[in-house]
């Protein structure tokens, strides 16, 4: 792994057009559980499967059960950025990293200092009334019980993309532009199993596709450099 990390560091030192595409593995080292690992949410037992609870139709039909799960399992407001988040923010300040494209909804990239963060699946930090669109802070949601309601009587919804909902087209288009123009595309902490997000990497046309993940992914064979390891540990050496 030392030789691979040295190669990646050489590439990074020589580039000012890096784009990072990340998933749940970026946040697990900050104590936020992922969905598909052995200990992830999809492998725990609930009254309903997590993918059912986190669907638009379930949210509309059973909002109280949705929020019971959501507050218990999806909010980690005390989590802090790890070495990967901090390194990406440092690269941006140095003029090297053009954008972070993330499937995560925890806001840790922004907490670390990254500014150009494209959140494919939204963010728990933003919430709005479905009737009048009034915004609500996530702390209001976390501190409450039952279904949060706006002063107008409307139900409050997190600005996260639930199952059965479409990704924001503006975020998708901007992500495609960054990826297509990147010198180096680093993919980290993702199994590349969630579509359409995972399909965005197909727009990369460069010759320095880097994968950093604990396990193999479907894109390993396409990559120019593959590092199997915890992304925080890898990035702390760069």
PDB file of C-alpha atoms in Angstrom:
ATOM      1  CA  UNK A   1       0.000   0.000   0.000  1.00  0.00           C
ATOM      2  CA  UNK A   2       2.923   2.374   0.637  1.00  0.00           C
ATOM      3  CA  UNK A   3       3.811   2.449  -3.064  1.00  0.00           C
ATOM      4  CA  UNK A   4       0.182   3.127  -4.009  1.00  0.00           C
ATOM      5  CA  UNK A   5      -0.105   5.972  -1.523  1.00  0.00           C
ATOM      6  CA  UNK A   6       3.174   7.431  -2.779  1.00  0.00           C
ATOM      7  CA  UNK A   7       1.833   7.308  -6.345  1.00  0.00           C
ATOM      8  CA  UNK A   8      -1.402   9.029  -5.323  1.00  0.00           C
ATOM      9  CA  UNK A   9       0.516  11.720  -3.431  1.00  0.00           C
ATOM     10  CA  UNK A  10       2.645  12.350  -6.518  1.00  0.00           C
ATOM     11  CA  UNK A  11      -0.457  12.774  -8.662  1.00  0.00           C
ATOM     12  CA  UNK A  12      -2.124  15.074  -6.144  1.00  0.00           C
ATOM     13  CA  UNK A  13       0.974  17.239  -5.733  1.00  0.00           C
ATOM     14  CA  UNK A  14       1.000  17.786  -9.490  1.00  0.00           C
ATOM     15  CA  UNK A  15      -2.687  18.591  -9.967  1.00  0.00           C
ATOM     16  CA  UNK A  16      -4.964  21.567  -9.456  1.00  0.00           C
ATOM     17  CA  UNK A  17      -8.088  19.877 -10.820  1.00  0.00           C
ATOM     18  CA  UNK A  18      -9.088  17.103  -8.414  1.00  0.00           C
ATOM     19  CA  UNK A  19     -12.690  16.021  -7.953  1.00  0.00           C
ATOM     20  CA  UNK A  20     -13.728  13.729  -5.125  1.00  0.00           C
ATOM     21  CA  UNK A  21     -16.752  11.429  -5.236  1.00  0.00           C
ATOM     22  CA  UNK A  22     -17.583   9.856  -1.884  1.00  0.00           C
ATOM     23  CA  UNK A  23     -20.063   7.672  -0.062  1.00  0.00           C
ATOM     24  CA  UNK A  24     -20.939   6.373   3.383  1.00  0.00           C
ATOM     25  CA  UNK A  25     -17.445   5.046   4.068  1.00  0.00           C
ATOM     26  CA  UNK A  26     -16.200   8.614   4.331  1.00  0.00           C
ATOM     27  CA  UNK A  27     -18.412   9.181   7.366  1.00  0.00           C
ATOM     28  CA  UNK A  28     -18.176   5.821   9.147  1.00  0.00           C
ATOM     29  CA  UNK A  29     -14.859   6.884  10.649  1.00  0.00           C
ATOM     30  CA  UNK A  30     -16.752   9.772  12.235  1.00  0.00           C
ATOM     31  CA  UNK A  31     -19.077   7.291  13.922  1.00  0.00           C
ATOM     32  CA  UNK A  32     -21.950   7.487  11.447  1.00  0.00           C
ATOM     33  CA  UNK A  33     -23.170   3.996  10.432  1.00  0.00           C
ATOM     34  CA  UNK A  34     -23.367   3.087   6.773  1.00  0.00           C
ATOM     35  CA  UNK A  35     -26.174   1.135   5.163  1.00  0.00           C
ATOM     36  CA  UNK A  36     -24.728  -1.921   3.501  1.00  0.00           C
ATOM     37  CA  UNK A  37     -21.827  -3.199   5.598  1.00  0.00           C
ATOM     38  CA  UNK A  38     -22.164  -6.093   8.042  1.00  0.00           C
ATOM     39  CA  UNK A  39     -23.002  -3.658  10.842  1.00  0.00           C
ATOM     40  CA  UNK A  40     -24.906  -1.206   8.659  1.00  0.00           C
ATOM     41  CA  UNK A  41     -28.510  -0.159   8.985  1.00  0.00           C
ATOM     42  CA  UNK A  42     -29.665  -2.553   6.272  1.00  0.00           C
ATOM     43  CA  UNK A  43     -28.479  -5.494   8.344  1.00  0.00           C
ATOM     44  CA  UNK A  44     -30.271  -4.550  11.550  1.00  0.00           C
ATOM     45  CA  UNK A  45     -33.794  -5.578  12.468  1.00  0.00           C
ATOM     46  CA  UNK A  46     -36.673  -3.122  12.591  1.00  0.00           C
ATOM     47  CA  UNK A  47     -40.441  -3.353  12.352  1.00  0.00           C
ATOM     48  CA  UNK A  48     -40.007  -2.234   8.726  1.00  0.00           C
ATOM     49  CA  UNK A  49     -36.907  -2.480   6.524  1.00  0.00           C
ATOM     50  CA  UNK A  50     -34.929   0.792   6.461  1.00  0.00           C
ATOM     51  CA  UNK A  51     -35.407   1.127   2.703  1.00  0.00           C
ATOM     52  CA  UNK A  52     -39.176   1.019   3.278  1.00  0.00           C
ATOM     53  CA  UNK A  53     -39.101   3.568   6.084  1.00  0.00           C
ATOM     54  CA  UNK A  54     -36.895   5.895   4.038  1.00  0.00           C
ATOM     55  CA  UNK A  55     -39.276   5.968   1.079  1.00  0.00           C
ATOM     56  CA  UNK A  56     -41.503   8.835   0.018  1.00  0.00           C
ATOM     57  CA  UNK A  57     -44.670   6.764   0.218  1.00  0.00           C
ATOM     58  CA  UNK A  58     -43.889   5.585   3.767  1.00  0.00           C
ATOM     59  CA  UNK A  59     -43.040   9.139   4.842  1.00  0.00           C
ATOM     60  CA  UNK A  60     -46.422  10.333   3.613  1.00  0.00           C
ATOM     61  CA  UNK A  61     -48.394   7.377   5.012  1.00  0.00           C
ATOM     62  CA  UNK A  62     -46.591   6.805   8.331  1.00  0.00           C
ATOM     63  CA  UNK A  63     -44.797  10.045   9.222  1.00  0.00           C
ATOM     64  CA  UNK A  64     -44.707   9.301  12.951  1.00  0.00           C
ATOM     65  CA  UNK A  65     -42.929   5.972  12.426  1.00  0.00           C
ATOM     66  CA  UNK A  66     -40.645   7.642   9.869  1.00  0.00           C
ATOM     67  CA  UNK A  67     -39.577  10.303  12.348  1.00  0.00           C
ATOM     68  CA  UNK A  68     -39.089   7.806  15.143  1.00  0.00           C
ATOM     69  CA  UNK A  69     -36.549   5.945  12.971  1.00  0.00           C
ATOM     70  CA  UNK A  70     -35.126   9.138  11.478  1.00  0.00           C
ATOM     71  CA  UNK A  71     -34.324  10.772  14.801  1.00  0.00           C
ATOM     72  CA  UNK A  72     -32.838   7.577  16.222  1.00  0.00           C
ATOM     73  CA  UNK A  73     -30.774   6.437  13.235  1.00  0.00           C
ATOM     74  CA  UNK A  74     -30.245   9.236  10.728  1.00  0.00           C
ATOM     75  CA  UNK A  75     -29.252  12.228  12.873  1.00  0.00           C
ATOM     76  CA  UNK A  76     -25.703  12.374  14.239  1.00  0.00           C
ATOM     77  CA  UNK A  77     -25.358  16.047  15.047  1.00  0.00           C
ATOM     78  CA  UNK A  78     -22.372  15.603  17.361  1.00  0.00           C
ATOM     79  CA  UNK A  79     -20.283  13.779  14.738  1.00  0.00           C
ATOM     80  CA  UNK A  80     -17.041  15.498  13.773  1.00  0.00           C
ATOM     81  CA  UNK A  81     -15.101  15.499  10.490  1.00  0.00           C
ATOM     82  CA  UNK A  82     -12.339  12.915  10.175  1.00  0.00           C
ATOM     83  CA  UNK A  83      -9.009  12.971   8.344  1.00  0.00           C
ATOM     84  CA  UNK A  84     -10.647  12.485   4.934  1.00  0.00           C
ATOM     85  CA  UNK A  85     -13.028  15.438   5.341  1.00  0.00           C
ATOM     86  CA  UNK A  86     -10.233  17.659   6.651  1.00  0.00           C
ATOM     87  CA  UNK A  87      -7.787  16.726   3.884  1.00  0.00           C
ATOM     88  CA  UNK A  88     -10.332  17.468   1.154  1.00  0.00           C
ATOM     89  CA  UNK A  89     -11.037  20.871   2.699  1.00  0.00           C
ATOM     90  CA  UNK A  90      -7.307  21.568   2.832  1.00  0.00           C
ATOM     91  CA  UNK A  91      -6.922  20.636  -0.837  1.00  0.00           C
ATOM     92  CA  UNK A  92      -9.722  23.025  -1.738  1.00  0.00           C
ATOM     93  CA  UNK A  93      -8.063  25.877   0.178  1.00  0.00           C
ATOM     94  CA  UNK A  94      -4.816  25.075  -1.648  1.00  0.00           C
ATOM     95  CA  UNK A  95      -6.594  25.343  -5.010  1.00  0.00           C
ATOM     96  CA  UNK A  96      -6.290  21.629  -5.776  1.00  0.00           C
ATOM     97  CA  UNK A  97      -9.765  20.196  -5.184  1.00  0.00           C
ATOM     98  CA  UNK A  98     -12.454  21.722  -7.368  1.00  0.00           C
ATOM     99  CA  UNK A  99     -15.457  19.912  -5.857  1.00  0.00           C
ATOM    100  CA  UNK A 100     -16.609  17.251  -3.445  1.00  0.00           C
ATOM    101  CA  UNK A 101     -19.531  15.194  -4.709  1.00  0.00           C
ATOM    102  CA  UNK A 102     -21.096  13.216  -1.896  1.00  0.00           C
ATOM    103  CA  UNK A 103     -23.854  10.687  -1.377  1.00  0.00           C
ATOM    104  CA  UNK A 104     -23.837  11.503   2.345  1.00  0.00           C
ATOM    105  CA  UNK A 105     -26.428  13.683   4.046  1.00  0.00           C
ATOM    106  CA  UNK A 106     -24.568  14.569   7.251  1.00  0.00           C
ATOM    107  CA  UNK A 107     -22.952  17.906   6.325  1.00  0.00           C
ATOM    108  CA  UNK A 108     -19.512  16.848   7.582  1.00  0.00           C
ATOM    109  CA  UNK A 109     -17.691  18.076   4.489  1.00  0.00           C
ATOM    110  CA  UNK A 110     -18.995  21.600   5.127  1.00  0.00           C
ATOM    111  CA  UNK A 111     -18.194  21.293   8.829  1.00  0.00           C
ATOM    112  CA  UNK A 112     -14.610  20.464   7.829  1.00  0.00           C
ATOM    113  CA  UNK A 113     -14.426  23.608   5.701  1.00  0.00           C
ATOM    114  CA  UNK A 114     -15.188  22.443   2.156  1.00  0.00           C
ATOM    115  CA  UNK A 115     -17.259  24.981   0.232  1.00  0.00           C
ATOM    116  CA  UNK A 116     -17.987  23.390  -3.132  1.00  0.00           C
ATOM    117  CA  UNK A 117     -19.947  20.377  -1.925  1.00  0.00           C
ATOM    118  CA  UNK A 118     -22.544  18.783  -4.168  1.00  0.00           C
ATOM    119  CA  UNK A 119     -24.948  16.734  -2.041  1.00  0.00           C
ATOM    120  CA  UNK A 120     -26.562  14.197  -4.343  1.00  0.00           C
ATOM    121  CA  UNK A 121     -28.951  12.930  -1.682  1.00  0.00           C
ATOM    122  CA  UNK A 122     -29.576  16.195   0.142  1.00  0.00           C
ATOM    123  CA  UNK A 123     -28.830  17.020   3.768  1.00  0.00           C
ATOM    124  CA  UNK A 124     -30.367  16.410   7.183  1.00  0.00           C
ATOM    125  CA  UNK A 125     -29.288  19.924   8.119  1.00  0.00           C
ATOM    126  CA  UNK A 126     -31.971  21.473   5.927  1.00  0.00           C
ATOM    127  CA  UNK A 127     -35.697  21.017   6.532  1.00  0.00           C
ATOM    128  CA  UNK A 128     -38.754  22.762   5.193  1.00  0.00           C
ATOM    129  CA  UNK A 129     -42.508  22.982   5.576  1.00  0.00           C
ATOM    130  CA  UNK A 130     -44.221  21.105   2.777  1.00  0.00           C
ATOM    131  CA  UNK A 131     -47.015  23.691   2.678  1.00  0.00           C
ATOM    132  CA  UNK A 132     -45.363  27.113   2.966  1.00  0.00           C
ATOM    133  CA  UNK A 133     -41.687  26.125   2.411  1.00  0.00           C
ATOM    134  CA  UNK A 134     -40.524  27.817   5.618  1.00  0.00           C
ATOM    135  CA  UNK A 135     -37.055  26.472   6.557  1.00  0.00           C
ATOM    136  CA  UNK A 136     -36.374  24.736   9.861  1.00  0.00           C
ATOM    137  CA  UNK A 137     -33.099  23.999  11.608  1.00  0.00           C
ATOM    138  CA  UNK A 138     -32.210  20.359  12.169  1.00  0.00           C
ATOM    139  CA  UNK A 139     -31.932  21.002  15.915  1.00  0.00           C
ATOM    140  CA  UNK A 140     -35.635  21.805  15.978  1.00  0.00           C
ATOM    141  CA  UNK A 141     -36.327  18.409  14.415  1.00  0.00           C
ATOM    142  CA  UNK A 142     -33.923  16.509  16.675  1.00  0.00           C
ATOM    143  CA  UNK A 143     -35.279  18.063  19.881  1.00  0.00           C
ATOM    144  CA  UNK A 144     -38.922  17.379  19.069  1.00  0.00           C
ATOM    145  CA  UNK A 145     -41.111  14.318  19.245  1.00  0.00           C
ATOM    146  CA  UNK A 146     -43.701  12.943  16.877  1.00  0.00           C
ATOM    147  CA  UNK A 147     -44.288  14.586  13.508  1.00  0.00           C
ATOM    148  CA  UNK A 148     -42.831  18.117  13.338  1.00  0.00           C
ATOM    149  CA  UNK A 149     -45.344  20.698  12.172  1.00  0.00           C
ATOM    150  CA  UNK A 150     -44.944  24.231  10.898  1.00  0.00           C
ATOM    151  CA  UNK A 151     -46.822  27.185  12.420  1.00  0.00           C
ATOM    152  CA  UNK A 152     -48.997  27.099   9.295  1.00  0.00           C
ATOM    153  CA  UNK A 153     -49.988  23.499  10.067  1.00  0.00           C
ATOM    154  CA  UNK A 154     -47.934  21.900   7.300  1.00  0.00           C
ATOM    155  CA  UNK A 155     -45.725  18.876   7.874  1.00  0.00           C
ATOM    156  CA  UNK A 156     -41.974  19.481   7.939  1.00  0.00           C
ATOM    157  CA  UNK A 157     -39.822  17.328   5.666  1.00  0.00           C
ATOM    158  CA  UNK A 158     -36.044  16.858   5.707  1.00  0.00           C
ATOM    159  CA  UNK A 159     -34.304  17.986   2.534  1.00  0.00           C
ATOM    160  CA  UNK A 160     -33.062  14.469   1.856  1.00  0.00           C
ATOM    161  CA  UNK A 161     -33.796  12.416  -1.231  1.00  0.00           C
ATOM    162  CA  UNK A 162     -35.990   9.522  -0.141  1.00  0.00           C
ATOM    163  CA  UNK A 163     -36.517   6.327  -2.102  1.00  0.00           C
ATOM    164  CA  UNK A 164     -39.014   6.945  -4.940  1.00  0.00           C
ATOM    165  CA  UNK A 165     -37.827  10.560  -5.218  1.00  0.00           C
ATOM    166  CA  UNK A 166     -35.633  11.949  -7.992  1.00  0.00           C
ATOM    167  CA  UNK A 167     -32.225  13.487  -7.516  1.00  0.00           C
ATOM    168  CA  UNK A 168     -31.996  17.230  -8.059  1.00  0.00           C
ATOM    169  CA  UNK A 169     -31.247  17.817 -11.742  1.00  0.00           C
ATOM    170  CA  UNK A 170     -29.146  20.907 -11.074  1.00  0.00           C
ATOM    171  CA  UNK A 171     -26.894  19.009  -8.666  1.00  0.00           C
ATOM    172  CA  UNK A 172     -26.574  16.135 -11.136  1.00  0.00           C
ATOM    173  CA  UNK A 173     -25.665  18.421 -14.037  1.00  0.00           C
ATOM    174  CA  UNK A 174     -23.076  20.309 -12.011  1.00  0.00           C
ATOM    175  CA  UNK A 175     -21.554  17.032 -10.786  1.00  0.00           C
ATOM    176  CA  UNK A 176     -21.295  15.748 -14.358  1.00  0.00           C
ATOM    177  CA  UNK A 177     -19.508  18.939 -15.426  1.00  0.00           C
ATOM    178  CA  UNK A 178     -16.951  18.689 -12.649  1.00  0.00           C
ATOM    179  CA  UNK A 179     -16.314  14.984 -13.231  1.00  0.00           C
ATOM    180  CA  UNK A 180     -16.006  15.327 -17.007  1.00  0.00           C
ATOM    181  CA  UNK A 181     -13.422  18.103 -16.661  1.00  0.00           C
ATOM    182  CA  UNK A 182     -11.388  16.585 -13.814  1.00  0.00           C
ATOM    183  CA  UNK A 183      -7.714  15.749 -14.097  1.00  0.00           C
ATOM    184  CA  UNK A 184      -7.948  13.311 -11.177  1.00  0.00           C
ATOM    185  CA  UNK A 185     -11.174  11.690 -10.005  1.00  0.00           C
ATOM    186  CA  UNK A 186     -10.873  10.116  -6.564  1.00  0.00           C
ATOM    187  CA  UNK A 187     -13.700   7.800  -5.540  1.00  0.00           C
ATOM    188  CA  UNK A 188     -13.718   6.984  -1.853  1.00  0.00           C
ATOM    189  CA  UNK A 189     -15.757   5.163   0.737  1.00  0.00           C
ATOM    190  CA  UNK A 190     -18.456   3.891  -1.583  1.00  0.00           C
ATOM    191  CA  UNK A 191     -19.495   0.483  -2.893  1.00  0.00           C
ATOM    192  CA  UNK A 192     -20.762   2.164  -6.077  1.00  0.00           C
ATOM    193  CA  UNK A 193     -23.996   0.225  -5.662  1.00  0.00           C
ATOM    194  CA  UNK A 194     -26.450   3.131  -5.452  1.00  0.00           C
ATOM    195  CA  UNK A 195     -27.786   4.424  -8.747  1.00  0.00           C
ATOM    196  CA  UNK A 196     -28.162   6.847 -10.406  1.00  0.00           C
ATOM    197  CA  UNK A 197     -25.416   8.421  -8.266  1.00  0.00           C
ATOM    198  CA  UNK A 198     -22.839   5.703  -8.984  1.00  0.00           C
ATOM    199  CA  UNK A 199     -23.363   6.139 -12.709  1.00  0.00           C
ATOM    200  CA  UNK A 200     -21.897   9.641 -12.583  1.00  0.00           C
ATOM    201  CA  UNK A 201     -18.355   8.297 -12.669  1.00  0.00           C
ATOM    202  CA  UNK A 202     -18.979   7.113 -16.232  1.00  0.00           C
ATOM    203  CA  UNK A 203     -18.582  10.746 -17.303  1.00  0.00           C
ATOM    204  CA  UNK A 204     -14.924  10.820 -16.298  1.00  0.00           C
ATOM    205  CA  UNK A 205     -12.663  10.976 -19.338  1.00  0.00           C
ATOM    206  CA  UNK A 206      -9.271  11.325 -17.686  1.00  0.00           C
ATOM    207  CA  UNK A 207      -6.530   8.779 -17.054  1.00  0.00           C
ATOM    208  CA  UNK A 208      -6.180   9.065 -13.294  1.00  0.00           C
ATOM    209  CA  UNK A 209      -9.203   7.342 -11.830  1.00  0.00           C
ATOM    210  CA  UNK A 210      -8.456   6.484  -8.203  1.00  0.00           C
ATOM    211  CA  UNK A 211     -10.487   4.165  -5.948  1.00  0.00           C
ATOM    212  CA  UNK A 212     -10.005   4.178  -2.180  1.00  0.00           C
ATOM    213  CA  UNK A 213     -12.301   1.739  -0.421  1.00  0.00           C
ATOM    214  CA  UNK A 214     -12.093  -1.045   2.154  1.00  0.00           C
ATOM    215  CA  UNK A 215     -13.558  -3.601  -0.243  1.00  0.00           C
ATOM    216  CA  UNK A 216     -13.622  -4.173  -3.988  1.00  0.00           C
ATOM    217  CA  UNK A 217     -16.059  -2.210  -6.144  1.00  0.00           C
ATOM    218  CA  UNK A 218     -17.453  -2.795  -9.645  1.00  0.00           C
ATOM    219  CA  UNK A 219     -15.138  -0.047 -10.910  1.00  0.00           C
ATOM    220  CA  UNK A 220     -11.866  -1.490  -9.609  1.00  0.00           C
ATOM    221  CA  UNK A 221     -10.969  -2.972 -12.993  1.00  0.00           C
ATOM    222  CA  UNK A 222     -11.423   0.411 -14.670  1.00  0.00           C
ATOM    223  CA  UNK A 223      -9.328   2.333 -12.163  1.00  0.00           C
ATOM    224  CA  UNK A 224      -5.784   3.528 -12.759  1.00  0.00           C
ATOM    225  CA  UNK A 225      -5.001   3.213  -9.056  1.00  0.00           C
ATOM    226  CA  UNK A 226      -6.790   1.143  -6.394  1.00  0.00           C
ATOM    227  CA  UNK A 227      -6.109   1.402  -2.662  1.00  0.00           C
ATOM    228  CA  UNK A 228      -7.972  -0.948  -0.339  1.00  0.00           C
ATOM    229  CA  UNK A 229      -8.113   0.638   3.095  1.00  0.00           C
ATOM    230  CA  UNK A 230      -9.991   2.992   5.382  1.00  0.00           C
ATOM    231  CA  UNK A 231     -10.179   6.331   3.604  1.00  0.00           C
ATOM    232  CA  UNK A 232      -9.327   8.396   6.683  1.00  0.00           C
ATOM    233  CA  UNK A 233      -6.191   6.358   7.271  1.00  0.00           C
ATOM    234  CA  UNK A 234      -5.187   6.660   3.621  1.00  0.00           C
ATOM    235  CA  UNK A 235      -5.845  10.390   3.398  1.00  0.00           C
ATOM    236  CA  UNK A 236      -3.929  11.079   6.605  1.00  0.00           C
ATOM    237  CA  UNK A 237      -0.806   9.871   4.767  1.00  0.00           C
ATOM    238  CA  UNK A 238      -1.231  12.184   1.804  1.00  0.00           C
TER     239      UNK A 238
END
